[in-house]
Amino acid sequence: MNEAEIDEKIENFKESLNLLGMVFDTRRKMRREIKNDKTGFVFNAKYQFKTRDGAVKVYLIFEDGKMTVHEGEIDDPNVTIYYKDKATLANLYDKSAEESL
């Protein structure tokens, strides 16, 4: 995979996260997974995704039934997922769920 293909896969990864946020916003059944008014459950968390070399830095915020995606680093994430490099991140998200296992 060349650099342009890697960059395209990284952008696809970011877009997939944005689409997931839209699903939580528009699908009531999905939104209940992160905020359920009947039970009082609210999932609030901060996830950081980044490469060891700092080439990719993306974070998610789950807050009060919303999920937002941002570029950069966030202070005090609940979870940080490190990838060896951009190629590793691109390869992982270029495969089907079955292939990834």
Short mmCIF file of N, CA and C in Angstrom, two decimals:
data_model
loop_
_atom_site.label_atom_id
_atom_site.label_comp_id
_atom_site.label_asym_id
_atom_site.label_seq_id
_atom_site.Cartn_x
_atom_site.Cartn_y
_atom_site.Cartn_z
N MET A 1 0.86 -1.17 0.00
CA MET A 1 0.00 0.00 0.00
C MET A 1 0.91 1.24 0.00
N ASN A 2 0.68 2.15 -0.96
CA ASN A 2 1.50 3.36 -1.02
C ASN A 2 0.94 4.43 -0.07
N GLU A 3 1.68 5.53 0.06
CA GLU A 3 1.33 6.59 1.02
C GLU A 3 -0.04 7.20 0.74
N ALA A 4 -0.35 7.40 -0.53
CA ALA A 4 -1.66 7.98 -0.88
C ALA A 4 -2.79 7.03 -0.49
N GLU A 5 -2.60 5.74 -0.68
CA GLU A 5 -3.62 4.75 -0.30
C GLU A 5 -3.77 4.71 1.22
N ILE A 6 -2.66 4.79 1.92
CA ILE A 6 -2.70 4.81 3.39
C ILE A 6 -3.48 6.02 3.88
N ASP A 7 -3.17 7.19 3.32
CA ASP A 7 -3.88 8.41 3.71
C ASP A 7 -5.37 8.32 3.43
N GLU A 8 -5.72 7.71 2.30
CA GLU A 8 -7.14 7.53 1.96
C GLU A 8 -7.83 6.62 2.98
N LYS A 9 -7.16 5.56 3.39
CA LYS A 9 -7.73 4.64 4.39
C LYS A 9 -7.89 5.34 5.73
N ILE A 10 -6.95 6.19 6.10
CA ILE A 10 -7.04 6.95 7.35
C ILE A 10 -8.25 7.89 7.29
N GLU A 11 -8.45 8.55 6.18
CA GLU A 11 -9.62 9.42 6.02
C GLU A 11 -10.91 8.61 6.08
N ASN A 12 -10.91 7.42 5.50
CA ASN A 12 -12.09 6.54 5.57
C ASN A 12 -12.38 6.14 7.02
N PHE A 13 -11.33 5.89 7.79
CA PHE A 13 -11.48 5.58 9.21
C PHE A 13 -12.17 6.74 9.93
N LYS A 14 -11.68 7.97 9.68
CA LYS A 14 -12.26 9.16 10.33
C LYS A 14 -13.71 9.35 9.91
N GLU A 15 -13.98 9.16 8.63
CA GLU A 15 -15.35 9.30 8.13
C GLU A 15 -16.27 8.25 8.74
N SER A 16 -15.75 7.05 8.94
CA SER A 16 -16.55 5.99 9.58
C SER A 16 -16.94 6.39 11.00
N LEU A 17 -16.01 7.01 11.70
CA LEU A 17 -16.32 7.49 13.05
C LEU A 17 -17.39 8.58 13.01
N ASN A 18 -17.28 9.49 12.05
CA ASN A 18 -18.29 10.54 11.90
C ASN A 18 -19.65 9.94 11.57
N LEU A 19 -19.67 8.93 10.72
CA LEU A 19 -20.95 8.27 10.38
C LEU A 19 -21.56 7.60 11.61
N LEU A 20 -20.71 6.99 12.43
CA LEU A 20 -21.21 6.37 13.65
C LEU A 20 -21.86 7.43 14.55
N GLY A 21 -21.24 8.60 14.64
CA GLY A 21 -21.83 9.69 15.41
C GLY A 21 -23.19 10.10 14.86
N MET A 22 -23.31 10.12 13.54
CA MET A 22 -24.59 10.46 12.92
C MET A 22 -25.65 9.40 13.20
N VAL A 23 -25.23 8.14 13.24
CA VAL A 23 -26.17 7.06 13.55
C VAL A 23 -26.70 7.23 14.97
N PHE A 24 -25.82 7.54 15.91
CA PHE A 24 -26.28 7.79 17.29
C PHE A 24 -27.24 8.97 17.35
N ASP A 25 -27.01 9.99 16.52
CA ASP A 25 -27.89 11.16 16.52
C ASP A 25 -29.25 10.88 15.91
N THR A 26 -29.31 10.02 14.91
CA THR A 26 -30.54 9.86 14.13
C THR A 26 -31.32 8.59 14.43
N ARG A 27 -30.72 7.63 15.06
CA ARG A 27 -31.40 6.35 15.33
C ARG A 27 -31.66 6.20 16.82
N ARG A 28 -32.92 6.28 17.17
CA ARG A 28 -33.30 6.22 18.59
C ARG A 28 -32.80 4.95 19.27
N LYS A 29 -32.91 3.81 18.59
CA LYS A 29 -32.47 2.55 19.19
C LYS A 29 -30.97 2.55 19.47
N MET A 30 -30.21 3.14 18.56
CA MET A 30 -28.76 3.22 18.78
C MET A 30 -28.44 4.21 19.90
N ARG A 31 -29.13 5.34 19.92
CA ARG A 31 -28.88 6.35 20.94
C ARG A 31 -29.10 5.78 22.33
N ARG A 32 -30.08 4.86 22.46
CA ARG A 32 -30.34 4.25 23.77
C ARG A 32 -29.14 3.47 24.30
N GLU A 33 -28.21 3.11 23.40
CA GLU A 33 -26.99 2.41 23.83
C GLU A 33 -26.05 3.33 24.60
N ILE A 34 -26.17 4.64 24.36
CA ILE A 34 -25.29 5.58 25.05
C ILE A 34 -26.05 6.52 26.00
N LYS A 35 -27.38 6.56 25.85
CA LYS A 35 -28.20 7.32 26.81
C LYS A 35 -29.60 6.73 26.81
N ASN A 36 -29.99 6.22 27.97
CA ASN A 36 -31.31 5.60 28.09
C ASN A 36 -32.08 6.34 29.18
N ASP A 37 -33.07 7.12 28.76
CA ASP A 37 -33.85 7.90 29.72
C ASP A 37 -34.66 7.03 30.67
N LYS A 38 -35.07 5.85 30.20
CA LYS A 38 -35.88 4.97 31.06
C LYS A 38 -35.07 4.44 32.24
N THR A 39 -33.80 4.09 31.98
CA THR A 39 -32.99 3.51 33.05
C THR A 39 -32.09 4.54 33.72
N GLY A 40 -31.93 5.70 33.08
CA GLY A 40 -31.02 6.72 33.61
C GLY A 40 -29.58 6.51 33.21
N PHE A 41 -29.32 5.49 32.38
CA PHE A 41 -27.95 5.21 31.94
C PHE A 41 -27.47 6.29 30.97
N VAL A 42 -26.27 6.81 31.23
CA VAL A 42 -25.62 7.75 30.32
C VAL A 42 -24.16 7.33 30.19
N PHE A 43 -23.71 7.09 28.95
CA PHE A 43 -22.33 6.72 28.69
C PHE A 43 -21.55 7.98 28.35
N ASN A 44 -20.69 8.39 29.25
CA ASN A 44 -19.82 9.53 29.04
C ASN A 44 -18.39 9.02 29.06
N ALA A 45 -17.66 9.25 27.96
CA ALA A 45 -16.28 8.78 27.89
C ALA A 45 -15.54 9.54 26.80
N LYS A 46 -14.20 9.50 26.92
CA LYS A 46 -13.33 10.10 25.92
C LYS A 46 -12.35 9.04 25.42
N TYR A 47 -12.35 8.82 24.10
CA TYR A 47 -11.48 7.85 23.47
C TYR A 47 -10.47 8.57 22.58
N GLN A 48 -9.21 8.23 22.74
CA GLN A 48 -8.15 8.80 21.90
C GLN A 48 -7.59 7.69 21.01
N PHE A 49 -7.49 7.97 19.70
CA PHE A 49 -6.84 7.08 18.74
C PHE A 49 -5.63 7.82 18.22
N LYS A 50 -4.45 7.17 18.26
CA LYS A 50 -3.28 7.85 17.72
C LYS A 50 -2.19 6.87 17.35
N THR A 51 -1.31 7.33 16.47
CA THR A 51 -0.15 6.53 16.10
C THR A 51 1.01 6.90 17.02
N ARG A 52 1.91 5.96 17.21
CA ARG A 52 3.05 6.20 18.11
C ARG A 52 3.89 7.41 17.67
N ASP A 53 3.96 7.63 16.35
CA ASP A 53 4.75 8.75 15.85
C ASP A 53 3.99 10.07 15.83
N GLY A 54 2.71 10.04 16.21
CA GLY A 54 1.91 11.25 16.28
C GLY A 54 1.35 11.71 14.94
N ALA A 55 1.50 10.90 13.88
CA ALA A 55 1.00 11.29 12.56
C ALA A 55 -0.52 11.34 12.51
N VAL A 56 -1.18 10.50 13.30
CA VAL A 56 -2.64 10.47 13.36
C VAL A 56 -3.06 10.68 14.80
N LYS A 57 -3.95 11.63 15.01
CA LYS A 57 -4.50 11.91 16.35
C LYS A 57 -5.97 12.25 16.17
N VAL A 58 -6.82 11.37 16.63
CA VAL A 58 -8.27 11.56 16.53
C VAL A 58 -8.86 11.16 17.88
N TYR A 59 -9.88 11.89 18.31
CA TYR A 59 -10.54 11.49 19.55
C TYR A 59 -12.04 11.59 19.41
N LEU A 60 -12.72 10.78 20.24
CA LEU A 60 -14.18 10.76 20.32
C LEU A 60 -14.59 11.21 21.70
N ILE A 61 -15.70 11.90 21.75
CA ILE A 61 -16.29 12.25 23.04
C ILE A 61 -17.73 11.74 23.03
N PHE A 62 -18.04 10.92 24.01
CA PHE A 62 -19.42 10.51 24.27
C PHE A 62 -19.87 11.33 25.46
N GLU A 63 -20.90 12.14 25.26
CA GLU A 63 -21.37 13.00 26.35
C GLU A 63 -22.86 13.24 26.22
N ASP A 64 -23.59 12.84 27.23
CA ASP A 64 -25.02 13.10 27.33
C ASP A 64 -25.79 12.68 26.07
N GLY A 65 -25.49 11.46 25.59
CA GLY A 65 -26.23 10.93 24.45
C GLY A 65 -25.73 11.36 23.09
N LYS A 66 -24.60 12.00 23.04
CA LYS A 66 -24.01 12.45 21.76
C LYS A 66 -22.60 11.88 21.63
N MET A 67 -22.20 11.64 20.38
CA MET A 67 -20.84 11.24 20.09
C MET A 67 -20.27 12.22 19.08
N THR A 68 -19.14 12.84 19.39
CA THR A 68 -18.51 13.76 18.46
C THR A 68 -17.09 13.31 18.18
N VAL A 69 -16.62 13.60 16.99
CA VAL A 69 -15.28 13.21 16.53
C VAL A 69 -14.46 14.48 16.31
N HIS A 70 -13.21 14.44 16.75
CA HIS A 70 -12.34 15.61 16.65
C HIS A 70 -10.93 15.19 16.24
N GLU A 71 -10.24 16.09 15.59
CA GLU A 71 -8.82 15.91 15.28
C GLU A 71 -8.00 16.41 16.46
N GLY A 72 -6.86 15.79 16.70
CA GLY A 72 -5.95 16.25 17.74
C GLY A 72 -5.96 15.34 18.95
N GLU A 73 -5.51 15.89 20.06
CA GLU A 73 -5.45 15.14 21.32
C GLU A 73 -6.39 15.77 22.33
N ILE A 74 -6.87 14.92 23.22
CA ILE A 74 -7.77 15.37 24.27
C ILE A 74 -7.10 15.15 25.62
N ASP A 75 -7.34 16.05 26.54
CA ASP A 75 -6.81 15.90 27.89
C ASP A 75 -7.55 14.78 28.62
N ASP A 76 -6.82 13.97 29.33
CA ASP A 76 -7.38 12.97 30.23
C ASP A 76 -8.38 12.01 29.57
N PRO A 77 -7.98 11.31 28.48
CA PRO A 77 -8.91 10.35 27.87
C PRO A 77 -9.15 9.16 28.80
N ASN A 78 -10.34 8.55 28.68
CA ASN A 78 -10.62 7.34 29.43
C ASN A 78 -9.92 6.13 28.82
N VAL A 79 -9.80 6.15 27.50
CA VAL A 79 -9.15 5.06 26.75
C VAL A 79 -8.27 5.68 25.68
N THR A 80 -7.05 5.17 25.56
CA THR A 80 -6.16 5.56 24.46
C THR A 80 -5.77 4.31 23.70
N ILE A 81 -5.97 4.35 22.39
CA ILE A 81 -5.60 3.24 21.53
C ILE A 81 -4.46 3.71 20.66
N TYR A 82 -3.30 3.05 20.81
CA TYR A 82 -2.12 3.41 20.04
C TYR A 82 -1.95 2.43 18.88
N TYR A 83 -1.56 2.97 17.74
CA TYR A 83 -1.22 2.17 16.58
C TYR A 83 0.26 2.40 16.29
N LYS A 84 0.91 1.36 15.81
CA LYS A 84 2.35 1.43 15.52
C LYS A 84 2.65 2.60 14.57
N ASP A 85 1.87 2.70 13.50
CA ASP A 85 2.05 3.76 12.51
C ASP A 85 0.80 3.86 11.65
N LYS A 86 0.80 4.81 10.70
CA LYS A 86 -0.37 5.01 9.84
C LYS A 86 -0.70 3.76 9.03
N ALA A 87 0.31 3.08 8.54
CA ALA A 87 0.08 1.87 7.73
C ALA A 87 -0.64 0.79 8.54
N THR A 88 -0.26 0.64 9.79
CA THR A 88 -0.91 -0.36 10.64
C THR A 88 -2.37 -0.01 10.86
N LEU A 89 -2.66 1.25 11.16
CA LEU A 89 -4.04 1.68 11.35
C LEU A 89 -4.83 1.47 10.05
N ALA A 90 -4.25 1.86 8.92
CA ALA A 90 -4.91 1.70 7.62
C ALA A 90 -5.19 0.24 7.32
N ASN A 91 -4.24 -0.62 7.60
CA ASN A 91 -4.43 -2.05 7.33
C ASN A 91 -5.51 -2.66 8.19
N LEU A 92 -5.59 -2.27 9.43
CA LEU A 92 -6.60 -2.82 10.33
C LEU A 92 -8.01 -2.46 9.90
N TYR A 93 -8.20 -1.22 9.45
CA TYR A 93 -9.53 -0.77 9.07
C TYR A 93 -9.84 -0.97 7.59
N ASP A 94 -8.92 -1.62 6.89
CA ASP A 94 -9.12 -1.94 5.48
C ASP A 94 -9.73 -3.32 5.31
N LYS A 95 -9.84 -4.06 6.38
CA LYS A 95 -10.31 -5.45 6.34
C LYS A 95 -11.72 -5.57 6.87
N SER A 96 -12.36 -6.67 6.50
CA SER A 96 -13.68 -6.96 7.05
C SER A 96 -13.52 -7.36 8.51
N ALA A 97 -14.63 -7.42 9.24
CA ALA A 97 -14.59 -7.82 10.65
C ALA A 97 -13.98 -9.21 10.80
N GLU A 98 -14.32 -10.12 9.92
CA GLU A 98 -13.80 -11.48 10.00
C GLU A 98 -12.29 -11.51 9.75
N GLU A 99 -11.83 -10.73 8.77
CA GLU A 99 -10.40 -10.69 8.46
C GLU A 99 -9.59 -10.07 9.59
N SER A 100 -10.19 -9.12 10.29
CA SER A 100 -9.49 -8.43 11.37
C SER A 100 -9.22 -9.35 12.55
N LEU A 101 -10.06 -10.37 12.73
CA LEU A 101 -9.85 -11.30 13.83
C LEU A 101 -8.77 -12.25 13.45
#
